[in-house]
Short mmCIF file of C-alpha atoms in Angstrom, two decimals:
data_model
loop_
_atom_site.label_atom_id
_atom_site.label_comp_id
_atom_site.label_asym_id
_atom_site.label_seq_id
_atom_site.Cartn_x
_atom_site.Cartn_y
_atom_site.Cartn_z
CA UNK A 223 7.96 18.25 -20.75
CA UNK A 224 8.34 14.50 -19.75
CA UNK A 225 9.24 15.86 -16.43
CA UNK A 226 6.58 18.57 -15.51
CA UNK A 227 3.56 15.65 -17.07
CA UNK A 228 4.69 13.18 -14.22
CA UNK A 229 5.46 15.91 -11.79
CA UNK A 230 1.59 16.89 -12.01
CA UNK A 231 0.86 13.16 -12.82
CA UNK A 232 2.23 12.34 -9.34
CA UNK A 233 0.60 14.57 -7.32
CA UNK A 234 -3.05 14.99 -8.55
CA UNK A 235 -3.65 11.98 -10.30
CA UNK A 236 -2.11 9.11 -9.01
CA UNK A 237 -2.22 11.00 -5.61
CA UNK A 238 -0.77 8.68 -3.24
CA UNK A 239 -3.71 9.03 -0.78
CA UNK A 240 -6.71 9.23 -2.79
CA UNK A 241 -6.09 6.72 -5.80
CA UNK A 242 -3.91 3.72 -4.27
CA UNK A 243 -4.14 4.45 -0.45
CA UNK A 244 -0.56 4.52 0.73
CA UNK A 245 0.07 6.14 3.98
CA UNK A 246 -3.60 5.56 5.61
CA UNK A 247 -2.05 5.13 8.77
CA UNK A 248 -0.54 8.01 9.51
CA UNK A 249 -3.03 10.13 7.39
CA UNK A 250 -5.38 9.03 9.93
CA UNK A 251 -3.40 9.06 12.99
CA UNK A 252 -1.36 12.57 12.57
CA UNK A 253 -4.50 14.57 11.01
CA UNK A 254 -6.24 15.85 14.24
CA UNK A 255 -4.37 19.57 13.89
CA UNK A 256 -2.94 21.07 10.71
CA UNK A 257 0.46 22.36 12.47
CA UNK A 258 1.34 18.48 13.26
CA UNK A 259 0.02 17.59 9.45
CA UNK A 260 1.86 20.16 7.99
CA UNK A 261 5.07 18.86 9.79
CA UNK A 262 4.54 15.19 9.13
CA UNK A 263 4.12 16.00 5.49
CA UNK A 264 7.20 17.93 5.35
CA UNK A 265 9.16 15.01 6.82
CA UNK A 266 7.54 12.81 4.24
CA UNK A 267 8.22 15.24 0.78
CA UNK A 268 11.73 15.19 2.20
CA UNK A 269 12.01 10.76 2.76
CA UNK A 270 10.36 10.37 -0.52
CA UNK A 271 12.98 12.73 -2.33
CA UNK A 272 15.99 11.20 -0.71
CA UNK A 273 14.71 7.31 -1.30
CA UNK A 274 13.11 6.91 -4.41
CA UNK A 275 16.03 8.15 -6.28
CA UNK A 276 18.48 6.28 -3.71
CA UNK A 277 15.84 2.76 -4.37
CA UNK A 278 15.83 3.44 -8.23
CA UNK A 279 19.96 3.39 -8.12
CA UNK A 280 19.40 -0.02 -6.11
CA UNK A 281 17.06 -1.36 -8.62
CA UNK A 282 18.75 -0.36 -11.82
CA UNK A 283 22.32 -1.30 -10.60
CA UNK A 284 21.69 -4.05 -8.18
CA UNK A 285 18.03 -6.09 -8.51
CA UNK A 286 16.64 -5.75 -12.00
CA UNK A 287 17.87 -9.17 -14.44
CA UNK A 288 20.94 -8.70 -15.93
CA UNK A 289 21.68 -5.70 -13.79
CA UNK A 290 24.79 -6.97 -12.35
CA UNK A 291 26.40 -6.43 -15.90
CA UNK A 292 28.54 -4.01 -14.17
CA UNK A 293 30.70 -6.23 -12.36
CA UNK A 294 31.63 -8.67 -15.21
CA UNK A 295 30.09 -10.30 -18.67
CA UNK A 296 29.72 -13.76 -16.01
CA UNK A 297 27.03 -12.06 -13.74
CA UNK A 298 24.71 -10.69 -16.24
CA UNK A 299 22.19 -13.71 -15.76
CA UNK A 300 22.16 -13.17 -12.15
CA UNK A 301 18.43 -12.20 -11.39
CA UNK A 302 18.24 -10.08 -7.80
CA UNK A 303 14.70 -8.82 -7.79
CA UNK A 304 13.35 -11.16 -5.31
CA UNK A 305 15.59 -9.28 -2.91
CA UNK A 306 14.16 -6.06 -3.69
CA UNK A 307 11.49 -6.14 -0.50
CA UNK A 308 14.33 -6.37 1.83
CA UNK A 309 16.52 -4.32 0.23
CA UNK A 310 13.99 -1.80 -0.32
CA UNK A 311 13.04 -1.37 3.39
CA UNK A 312 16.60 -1.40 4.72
CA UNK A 313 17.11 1.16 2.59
CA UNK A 314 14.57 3.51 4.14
CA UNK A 315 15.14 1.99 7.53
CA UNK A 316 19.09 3.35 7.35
CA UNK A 317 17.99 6.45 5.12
CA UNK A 318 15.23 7.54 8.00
CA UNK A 319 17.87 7.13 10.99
CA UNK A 320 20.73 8.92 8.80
CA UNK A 321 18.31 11.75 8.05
CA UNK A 322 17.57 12.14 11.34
CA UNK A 323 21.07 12.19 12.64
CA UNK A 324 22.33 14.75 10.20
CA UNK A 325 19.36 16.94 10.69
CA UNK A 326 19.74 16.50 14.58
CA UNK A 327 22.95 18.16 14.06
CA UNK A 328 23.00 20.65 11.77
CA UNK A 329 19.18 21.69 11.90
CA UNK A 330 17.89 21.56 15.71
CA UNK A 331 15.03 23.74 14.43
CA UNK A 332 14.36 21.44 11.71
CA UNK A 333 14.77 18.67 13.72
CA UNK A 334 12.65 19.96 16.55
CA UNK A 335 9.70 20.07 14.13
CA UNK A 336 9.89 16.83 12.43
CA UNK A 337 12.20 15.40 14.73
CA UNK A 338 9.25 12.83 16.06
CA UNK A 339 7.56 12.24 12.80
CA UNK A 340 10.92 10.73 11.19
CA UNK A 341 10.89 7.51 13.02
CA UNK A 342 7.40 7.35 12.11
CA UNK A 343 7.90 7.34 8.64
CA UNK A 344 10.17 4.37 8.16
CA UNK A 345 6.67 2.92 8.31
CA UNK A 346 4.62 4.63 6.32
CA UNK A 347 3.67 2.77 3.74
CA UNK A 348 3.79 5.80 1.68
CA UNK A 349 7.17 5.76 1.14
CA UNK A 350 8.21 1.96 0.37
CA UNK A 351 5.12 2.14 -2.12
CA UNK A 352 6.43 5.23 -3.84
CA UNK A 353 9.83 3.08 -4.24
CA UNK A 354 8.10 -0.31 -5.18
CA UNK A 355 5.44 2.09 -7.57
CA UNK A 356 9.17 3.11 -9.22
CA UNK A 357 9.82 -0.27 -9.61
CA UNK A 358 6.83 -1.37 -10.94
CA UNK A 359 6.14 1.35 -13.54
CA UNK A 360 9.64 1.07 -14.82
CA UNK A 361 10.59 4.97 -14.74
CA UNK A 362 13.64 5.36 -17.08
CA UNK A 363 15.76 7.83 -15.79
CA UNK A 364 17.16 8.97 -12.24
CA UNK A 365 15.76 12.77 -12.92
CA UNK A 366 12.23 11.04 -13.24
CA UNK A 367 12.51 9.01 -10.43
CA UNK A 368 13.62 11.82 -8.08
CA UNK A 369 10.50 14.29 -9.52
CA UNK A 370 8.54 11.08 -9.14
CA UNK A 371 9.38 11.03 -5.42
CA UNK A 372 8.90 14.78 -4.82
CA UNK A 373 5.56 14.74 -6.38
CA UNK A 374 3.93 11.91 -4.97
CA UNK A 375 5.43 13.65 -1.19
CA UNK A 376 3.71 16.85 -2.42
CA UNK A 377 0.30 15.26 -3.36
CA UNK A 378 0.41 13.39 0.10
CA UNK A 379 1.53 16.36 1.76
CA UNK A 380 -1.44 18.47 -0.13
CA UNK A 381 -4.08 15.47 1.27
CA UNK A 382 -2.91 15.16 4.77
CA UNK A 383 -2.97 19.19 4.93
CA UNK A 384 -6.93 19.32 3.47
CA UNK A 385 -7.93 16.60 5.99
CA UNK A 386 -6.52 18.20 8.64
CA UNK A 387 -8.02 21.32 8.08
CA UNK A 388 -11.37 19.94 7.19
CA UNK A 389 -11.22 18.14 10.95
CA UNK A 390 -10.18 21.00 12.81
CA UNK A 391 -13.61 23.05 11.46
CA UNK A 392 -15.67 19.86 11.88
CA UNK A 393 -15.23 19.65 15.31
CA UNK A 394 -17.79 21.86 15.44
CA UNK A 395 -20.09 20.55 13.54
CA UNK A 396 -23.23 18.02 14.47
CA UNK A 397 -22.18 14.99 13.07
CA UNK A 398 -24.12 12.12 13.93
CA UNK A 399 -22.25 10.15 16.99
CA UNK A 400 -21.79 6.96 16.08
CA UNK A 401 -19.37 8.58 12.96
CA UNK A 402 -18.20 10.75 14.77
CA UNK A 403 -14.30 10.76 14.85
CA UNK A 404 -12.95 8.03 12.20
CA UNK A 405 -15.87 7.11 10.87
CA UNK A 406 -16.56 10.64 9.65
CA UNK A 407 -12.94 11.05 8.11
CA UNK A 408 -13.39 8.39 6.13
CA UNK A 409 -16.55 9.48 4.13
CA UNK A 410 -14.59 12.69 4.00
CA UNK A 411 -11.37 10.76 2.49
CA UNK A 412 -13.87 9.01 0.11
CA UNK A 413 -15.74 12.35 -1.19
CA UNK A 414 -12.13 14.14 -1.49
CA UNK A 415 -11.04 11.29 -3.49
CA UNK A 416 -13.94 11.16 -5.98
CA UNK A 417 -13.08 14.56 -6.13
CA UNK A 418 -9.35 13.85 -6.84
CA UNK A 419 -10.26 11.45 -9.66
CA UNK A 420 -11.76 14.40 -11.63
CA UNK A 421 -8.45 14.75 -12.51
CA UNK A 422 -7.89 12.14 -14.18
CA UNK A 423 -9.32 13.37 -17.31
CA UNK A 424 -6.48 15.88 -17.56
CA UNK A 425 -3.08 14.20 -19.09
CA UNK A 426 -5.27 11.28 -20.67
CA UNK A 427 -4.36 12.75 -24.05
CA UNK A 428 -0.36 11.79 -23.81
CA UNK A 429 -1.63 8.31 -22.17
CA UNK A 430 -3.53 7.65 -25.24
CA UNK A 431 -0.64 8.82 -27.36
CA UNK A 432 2.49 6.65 -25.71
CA UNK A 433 1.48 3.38 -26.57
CA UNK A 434 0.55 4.48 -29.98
CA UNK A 435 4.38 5.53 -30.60
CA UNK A 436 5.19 1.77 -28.98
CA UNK A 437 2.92 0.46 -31.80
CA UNK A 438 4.76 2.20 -34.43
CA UNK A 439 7.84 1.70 -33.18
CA UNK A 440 6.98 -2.57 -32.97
CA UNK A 441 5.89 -2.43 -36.63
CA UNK A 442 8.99 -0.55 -38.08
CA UNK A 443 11.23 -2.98 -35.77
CA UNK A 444 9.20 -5.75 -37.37
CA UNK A 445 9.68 -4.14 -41.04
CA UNK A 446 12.92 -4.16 -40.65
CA UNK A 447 13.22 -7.77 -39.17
CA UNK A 448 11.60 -9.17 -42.11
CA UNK A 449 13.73 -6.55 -44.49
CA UNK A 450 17.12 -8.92 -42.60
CA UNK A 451 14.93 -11.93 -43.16
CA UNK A 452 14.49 -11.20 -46.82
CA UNK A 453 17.94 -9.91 -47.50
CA UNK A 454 19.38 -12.71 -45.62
CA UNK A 455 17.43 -15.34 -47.94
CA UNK A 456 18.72 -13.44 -51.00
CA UNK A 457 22.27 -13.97 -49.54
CA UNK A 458 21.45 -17.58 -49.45
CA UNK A 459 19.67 -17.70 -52.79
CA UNK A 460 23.09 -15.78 -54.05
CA UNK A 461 25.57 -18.69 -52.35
CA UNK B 267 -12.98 -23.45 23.74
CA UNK B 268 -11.66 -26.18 25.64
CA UNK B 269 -8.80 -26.60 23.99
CA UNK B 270 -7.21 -22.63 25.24
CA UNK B 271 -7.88 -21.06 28.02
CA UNK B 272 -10.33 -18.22 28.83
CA UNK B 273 -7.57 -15.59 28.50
CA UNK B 274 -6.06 -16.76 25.89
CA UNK B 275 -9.53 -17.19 23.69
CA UNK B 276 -10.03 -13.54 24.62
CA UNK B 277 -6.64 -13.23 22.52
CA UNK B 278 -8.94 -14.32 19.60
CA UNK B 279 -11.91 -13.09 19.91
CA UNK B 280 -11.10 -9.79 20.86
CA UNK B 281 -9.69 -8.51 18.02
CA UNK B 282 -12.67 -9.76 15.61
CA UNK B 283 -15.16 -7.62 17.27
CA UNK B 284 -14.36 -5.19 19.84
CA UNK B 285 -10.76 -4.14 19.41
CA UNK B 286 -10.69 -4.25 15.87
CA UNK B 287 -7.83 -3.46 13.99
CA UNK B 288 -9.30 -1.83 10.97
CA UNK B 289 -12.49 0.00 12.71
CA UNK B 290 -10.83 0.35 16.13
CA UNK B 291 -7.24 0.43 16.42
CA UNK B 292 -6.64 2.09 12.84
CA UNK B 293 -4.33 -0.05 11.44
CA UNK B 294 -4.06 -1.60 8.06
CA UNK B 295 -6.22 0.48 6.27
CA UNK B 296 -3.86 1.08 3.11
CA UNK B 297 -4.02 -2.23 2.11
CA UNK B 298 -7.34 -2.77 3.25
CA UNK B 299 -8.90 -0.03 0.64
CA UNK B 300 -6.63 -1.12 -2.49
CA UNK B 301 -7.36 -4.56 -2.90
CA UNK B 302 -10.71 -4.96 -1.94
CA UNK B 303 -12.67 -4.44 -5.60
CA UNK B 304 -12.86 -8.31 -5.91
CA UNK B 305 -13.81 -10.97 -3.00
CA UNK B 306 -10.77 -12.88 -4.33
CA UNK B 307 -8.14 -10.87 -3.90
CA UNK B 308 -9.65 -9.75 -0.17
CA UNK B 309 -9.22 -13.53 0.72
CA UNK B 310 -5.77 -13.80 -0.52
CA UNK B 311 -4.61 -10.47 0.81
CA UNK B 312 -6.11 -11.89 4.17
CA UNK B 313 -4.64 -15.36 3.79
CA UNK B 314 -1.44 -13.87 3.46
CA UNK B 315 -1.20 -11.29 6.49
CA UNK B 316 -2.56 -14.26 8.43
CA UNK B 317 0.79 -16.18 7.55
CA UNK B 318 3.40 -12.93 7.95
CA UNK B 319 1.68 -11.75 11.27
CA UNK B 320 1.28 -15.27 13.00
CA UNK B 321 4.92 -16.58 11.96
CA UNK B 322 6.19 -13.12 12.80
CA UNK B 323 4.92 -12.78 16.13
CA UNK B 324 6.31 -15.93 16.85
CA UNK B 325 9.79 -14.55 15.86
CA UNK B 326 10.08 -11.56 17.47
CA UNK B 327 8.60 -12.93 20.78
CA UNK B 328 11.24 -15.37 20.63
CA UNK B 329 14.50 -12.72 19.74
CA UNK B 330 12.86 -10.33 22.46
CA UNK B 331 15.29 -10.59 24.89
CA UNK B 332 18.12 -10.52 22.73
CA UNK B 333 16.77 -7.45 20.46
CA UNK B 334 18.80 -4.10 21.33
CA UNK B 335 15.79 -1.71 21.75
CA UNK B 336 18.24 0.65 19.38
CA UNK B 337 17.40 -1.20 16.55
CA UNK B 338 14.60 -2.58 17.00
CA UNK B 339 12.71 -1.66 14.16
CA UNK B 340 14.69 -2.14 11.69
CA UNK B 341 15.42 -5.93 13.10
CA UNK B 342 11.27 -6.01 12.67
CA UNK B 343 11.55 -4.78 9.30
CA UNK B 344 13.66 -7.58 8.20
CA UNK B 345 11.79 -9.70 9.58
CA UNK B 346 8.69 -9.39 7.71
CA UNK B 347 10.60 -8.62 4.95
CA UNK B 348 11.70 -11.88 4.76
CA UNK B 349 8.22 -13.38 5.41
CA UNK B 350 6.22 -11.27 3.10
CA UNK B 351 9.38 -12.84 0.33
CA UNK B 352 8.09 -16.20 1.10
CA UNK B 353 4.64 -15.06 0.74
CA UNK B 354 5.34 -12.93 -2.88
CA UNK B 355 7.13 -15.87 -4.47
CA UNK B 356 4.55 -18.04 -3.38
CA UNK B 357 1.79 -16.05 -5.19
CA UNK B 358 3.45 -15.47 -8.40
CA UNK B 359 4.17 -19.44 -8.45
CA UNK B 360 0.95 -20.70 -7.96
CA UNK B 361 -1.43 -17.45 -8.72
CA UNK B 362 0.36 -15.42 -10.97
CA UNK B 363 -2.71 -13.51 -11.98
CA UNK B 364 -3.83 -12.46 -8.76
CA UNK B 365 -0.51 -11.44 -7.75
CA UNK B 366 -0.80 -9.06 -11.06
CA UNK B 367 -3.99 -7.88 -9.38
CA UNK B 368 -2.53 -7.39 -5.48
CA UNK B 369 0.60 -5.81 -7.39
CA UNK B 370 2.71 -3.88 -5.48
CA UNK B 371 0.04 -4.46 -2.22
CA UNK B 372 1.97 -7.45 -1.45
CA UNK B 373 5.00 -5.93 -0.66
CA UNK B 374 3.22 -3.08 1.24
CA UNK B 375 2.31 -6.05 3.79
CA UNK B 376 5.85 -5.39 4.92
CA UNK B 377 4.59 -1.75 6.29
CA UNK B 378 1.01 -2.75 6.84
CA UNK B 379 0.80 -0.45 10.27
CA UNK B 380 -0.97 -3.72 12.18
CA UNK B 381 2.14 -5.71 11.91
CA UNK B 382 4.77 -3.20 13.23
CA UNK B 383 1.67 -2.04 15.87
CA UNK B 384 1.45 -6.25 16.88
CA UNK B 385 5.06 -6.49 17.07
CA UNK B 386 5.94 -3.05 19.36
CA UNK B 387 2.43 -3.86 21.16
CA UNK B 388 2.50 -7.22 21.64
CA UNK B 389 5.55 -9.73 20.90
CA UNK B 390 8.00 -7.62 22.32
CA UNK B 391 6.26 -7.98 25.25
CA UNK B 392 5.16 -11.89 25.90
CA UNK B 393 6.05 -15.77 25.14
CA UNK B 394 5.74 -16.73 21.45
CA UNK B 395 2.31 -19.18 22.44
CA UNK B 396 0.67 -15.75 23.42
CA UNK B 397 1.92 -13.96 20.65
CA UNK B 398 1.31 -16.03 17.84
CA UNK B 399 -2.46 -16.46 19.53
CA UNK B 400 -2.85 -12.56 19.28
CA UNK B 401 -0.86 -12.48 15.62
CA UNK B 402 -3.93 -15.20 14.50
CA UNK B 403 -6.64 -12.72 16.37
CA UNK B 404 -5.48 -9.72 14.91
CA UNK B 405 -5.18 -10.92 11.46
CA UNK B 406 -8.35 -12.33 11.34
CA UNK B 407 -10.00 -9.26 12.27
CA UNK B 408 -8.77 -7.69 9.56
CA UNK B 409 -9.10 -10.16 7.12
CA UNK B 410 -12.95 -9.72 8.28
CA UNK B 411 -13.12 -6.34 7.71
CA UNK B 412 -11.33 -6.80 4.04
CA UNK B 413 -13.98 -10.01 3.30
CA UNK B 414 -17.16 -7.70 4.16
CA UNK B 415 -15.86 -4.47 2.46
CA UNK B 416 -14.88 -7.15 -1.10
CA UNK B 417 -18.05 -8.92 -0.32
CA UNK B 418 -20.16 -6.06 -0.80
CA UNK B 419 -18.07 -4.34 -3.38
CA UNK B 420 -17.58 -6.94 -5.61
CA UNK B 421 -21.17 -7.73 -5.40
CA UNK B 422 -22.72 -4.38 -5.51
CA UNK B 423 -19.98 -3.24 -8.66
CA UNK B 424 -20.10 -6.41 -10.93
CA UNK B 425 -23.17 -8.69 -9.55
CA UNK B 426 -20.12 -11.42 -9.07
CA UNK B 427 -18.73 -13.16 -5.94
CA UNK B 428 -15.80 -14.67 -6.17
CA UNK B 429 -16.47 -14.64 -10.22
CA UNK B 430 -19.39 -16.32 -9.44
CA UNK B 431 -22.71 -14.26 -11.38
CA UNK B 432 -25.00 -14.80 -8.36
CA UNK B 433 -27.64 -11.93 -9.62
CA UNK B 434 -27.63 -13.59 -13.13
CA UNK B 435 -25.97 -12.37 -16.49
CA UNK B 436 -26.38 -8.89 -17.33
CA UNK B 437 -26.03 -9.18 -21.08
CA UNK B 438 -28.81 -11.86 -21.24
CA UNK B 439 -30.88 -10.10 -18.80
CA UNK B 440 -31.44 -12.97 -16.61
CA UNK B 441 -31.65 -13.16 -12.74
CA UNK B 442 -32.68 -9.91 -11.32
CA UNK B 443 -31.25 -8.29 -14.39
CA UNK B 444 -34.38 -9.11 -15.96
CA UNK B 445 -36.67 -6.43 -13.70
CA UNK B 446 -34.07 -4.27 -14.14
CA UNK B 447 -31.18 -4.56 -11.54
CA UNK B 448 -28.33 -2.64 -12.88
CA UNK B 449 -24.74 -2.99 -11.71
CA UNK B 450 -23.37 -0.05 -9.47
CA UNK B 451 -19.86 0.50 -11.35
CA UNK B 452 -18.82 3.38 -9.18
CA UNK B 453 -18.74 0.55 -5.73
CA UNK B 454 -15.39 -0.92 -8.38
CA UNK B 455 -13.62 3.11 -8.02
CA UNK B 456 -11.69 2.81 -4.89
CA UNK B 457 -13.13 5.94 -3.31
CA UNK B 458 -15.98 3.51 -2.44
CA UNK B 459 -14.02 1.70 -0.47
CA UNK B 460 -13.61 4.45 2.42
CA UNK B 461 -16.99 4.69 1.83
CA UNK B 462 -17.76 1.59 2.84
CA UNK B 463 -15.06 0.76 5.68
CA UNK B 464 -16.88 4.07 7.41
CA UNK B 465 -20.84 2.47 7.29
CA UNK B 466 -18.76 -0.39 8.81
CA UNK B 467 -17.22 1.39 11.25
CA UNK B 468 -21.19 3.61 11.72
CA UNK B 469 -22.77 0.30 12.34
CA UNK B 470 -20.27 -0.86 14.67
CA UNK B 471 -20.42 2.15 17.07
CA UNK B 472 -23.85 2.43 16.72
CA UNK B 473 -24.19 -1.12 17.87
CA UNK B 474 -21.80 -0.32 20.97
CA UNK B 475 -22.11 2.82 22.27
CA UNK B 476 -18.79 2.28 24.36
CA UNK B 477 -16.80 2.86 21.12
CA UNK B 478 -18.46 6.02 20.33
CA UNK B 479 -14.93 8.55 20.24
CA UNK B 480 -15.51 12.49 21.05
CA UNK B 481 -14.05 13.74 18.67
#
């Protein structure tokens, strides 16, 4: 259940394009014809997927305080996260050129359709915020962080596809000239995203409910803290 | 300017008006949209690409020779990955707050599009005086662009600027609360932002017909 409410979570409402911006760029660039939109979000769906997961492994094992428990009881103070920019985009840097060089060779079809979108991508700013987004909102568990990374590739695949196809038919329509072009696509982006936020009123029900559970969970920790506390003076009232 | 030279003032001034990185170029825009709710946080975000792109046009114009072309990007990446660091721990030392605000937008400075565009576009291409001239240029025009869009959003959505209650306070109805003036809310939602960025971009053109694109 966890898994399907931040699968749709991730791709409708915090829809990488239209409620924090990530990959404007290329939205922008790459949106003039839907066969070129549809391959750029493919590439994307499939960066995101391989990365987040891959970033979340980094960031549990590597950069988060104490993470370096692993190696030995002495390096569990060591605190990494200021790394985690660097380490972050090298990450995706190596992942995008490995990608490429395994599809080159075992999919030319594949690669001959997203072949010259995955360079692209190590610079979309889609895909180190879906990573630093991981980071940020603390996602437990590898399995979340990998449906995580396929969602939010869907929703931006989903927004790059509408755009595109929205431009294509408005070619041909009188728009005034001074918009015309970019200026145009972004009051589009901006309508489609008021749109997008309509969704927002659909999972609020679980929002309201997890920090409840956090609440409850704080007061019985707190019960029983003061149960030690009490027992503990009894011990020393006993002695 | 008598201090630089007419071709390398055009370097400056270029950028701010006319080759725009935000309205004309396309570049930038992710962060440019996210932050801008508050004048405050536009000014820092602006302060701080300012820093990364001038010191990292410097770099790379001075490692251009010795750069394999291979690897180029990823040696860019570093690069302002290491910068953008400096700039993150700076923040949440001395404005912890506001780098709660910019969140994860800081590190996103590291594949804002106008700093990989400067770098291929310009630094790899001429001396580090040059390049850190355009870096300053390039930067500022976008910081522009984000000061207008937070000017106008922050003043239009919560009658503030830079905290500041210029229109007077709503709850005691003075200023030009008191005929009435009500805040617009929905100029705080970020689709408002796009909004915004494309009357920009609508006045601009209109003002130079040059820019005007086909299609």
């Amino acid at each position: 259940m966890e898994h399907i409410e931040l699968f749709f979570k991730s791709i409708f409402i915090d829809n990488m394009v239209f409620a924090t911006f990530l990959g404007m760029c290329s939205y922008l660039a790459v949106s003039k014809k839907v066969s070129t939109a549809v391959g750029l979000g493919a590439a994307v769906i499939f960066v995101l997927a391989i990365t987040v997961p891959l970033n979340w492994l980094l960031d549990q094992y590597l950069l988060q305080p104490g993470a370096l428990k692993w190696l030995g009881t002495e390096y569990a103070d060591y605190d990494l996260s200021f790394l985690s920019f660097i380490m972050f985009i090298a990450t995706i840097a190596t992942m995008v050129q490995l990608v490429e060089i395994v599809v080159e060779k075992f999919s030319p079809s594949l690669y001959n359709s997203l072949g010259i979108f995955l360079p692209l991508i190590a610079v979309n700013c889609a895909i180190l915020g879906g990573s630093l987004f991981m980071q940020s909102r603390e996602i437990p568990t590898l399995g979340l962080a990998t449906i995580y990374g396929i969602g939010s590739g869907i929703g931006w695949f989903l927004a790059i596809l509408a755009i595109a196809a929205i431009r294509e038919k408005i070619r041909y329509s009188n728009v005034p000239p001074a918009l015309r072009g970019l200026g145009i696509t972004f009051i589009i982006t901006g309508l489609m995203a008021i749109g997008f936020m309509s969704f927002g009123g659909m999972l609020t029900g679980g929002d309201e409910e997890a920090p409840k559970e956090e609440k409850t969970a704080k007061v019985e920790a707190y019960k029983e803290d003061s149960n030690k506390k009490v027992i503990a003076n009894n011990t020393k009232v006993n002695e | 300017m008598g201090l630089l030279s007419k071709k390398d003032s055009k370097l400056i001034l270029d950028p701010l008006a006319d080759n725009n990185p935000i309205t004309i170029q396309v570049l930038g825009i992710c962060s440019a949209l996210a932050i801008t709710a508050e004048l405050k946080a536009s000014i820092v975000m602006a302060v701080s690409v300012l820093f990364v792109l001038g010191i990292g046009n410097v770099v790379i114009s001075l490692m251009r020779n010795i750069i394999p072309s291979k690897i180029r990007i990823i040696v860019q990446l570093i690069v302002v990955a290491a910068l953008v660091i400096i700039v993150d721990l700076v923040l949440k030392a001395f404005a912890y707050e506001l780098s709660k605000t910019l969140s994860v937008f800081v590190g996103l400075i590291i594949t804002n599009c106008i700093i990989m565009g400067r770098f291929e576009a310009f630094a790899l291409g001429n001396g580090p005086w040059r390049s850190f001239l355009d870096g300053i240029g390039n930067a500022a025009g976008y910081g522009l662009i984000l000061i207008i869009v937070g000017f106008f959003r922050e003043l239009l959505g919560s009658g503030t600027l830079l905290g500041f209650k210029v229109l007077g306070d709503p709850i005691e109805k003075s200023g030009l609360y008191a005929i009435g003036y009500e805040n617009n809310g929905f100029m705080l939602l970020s689709p408002m932002a796009l909004i915004v960025v494309g009357i920009i971009i609508w006045v601009q053109r209109s003002r130079n017909k040059a820019l005007i694109e086909d299609h």
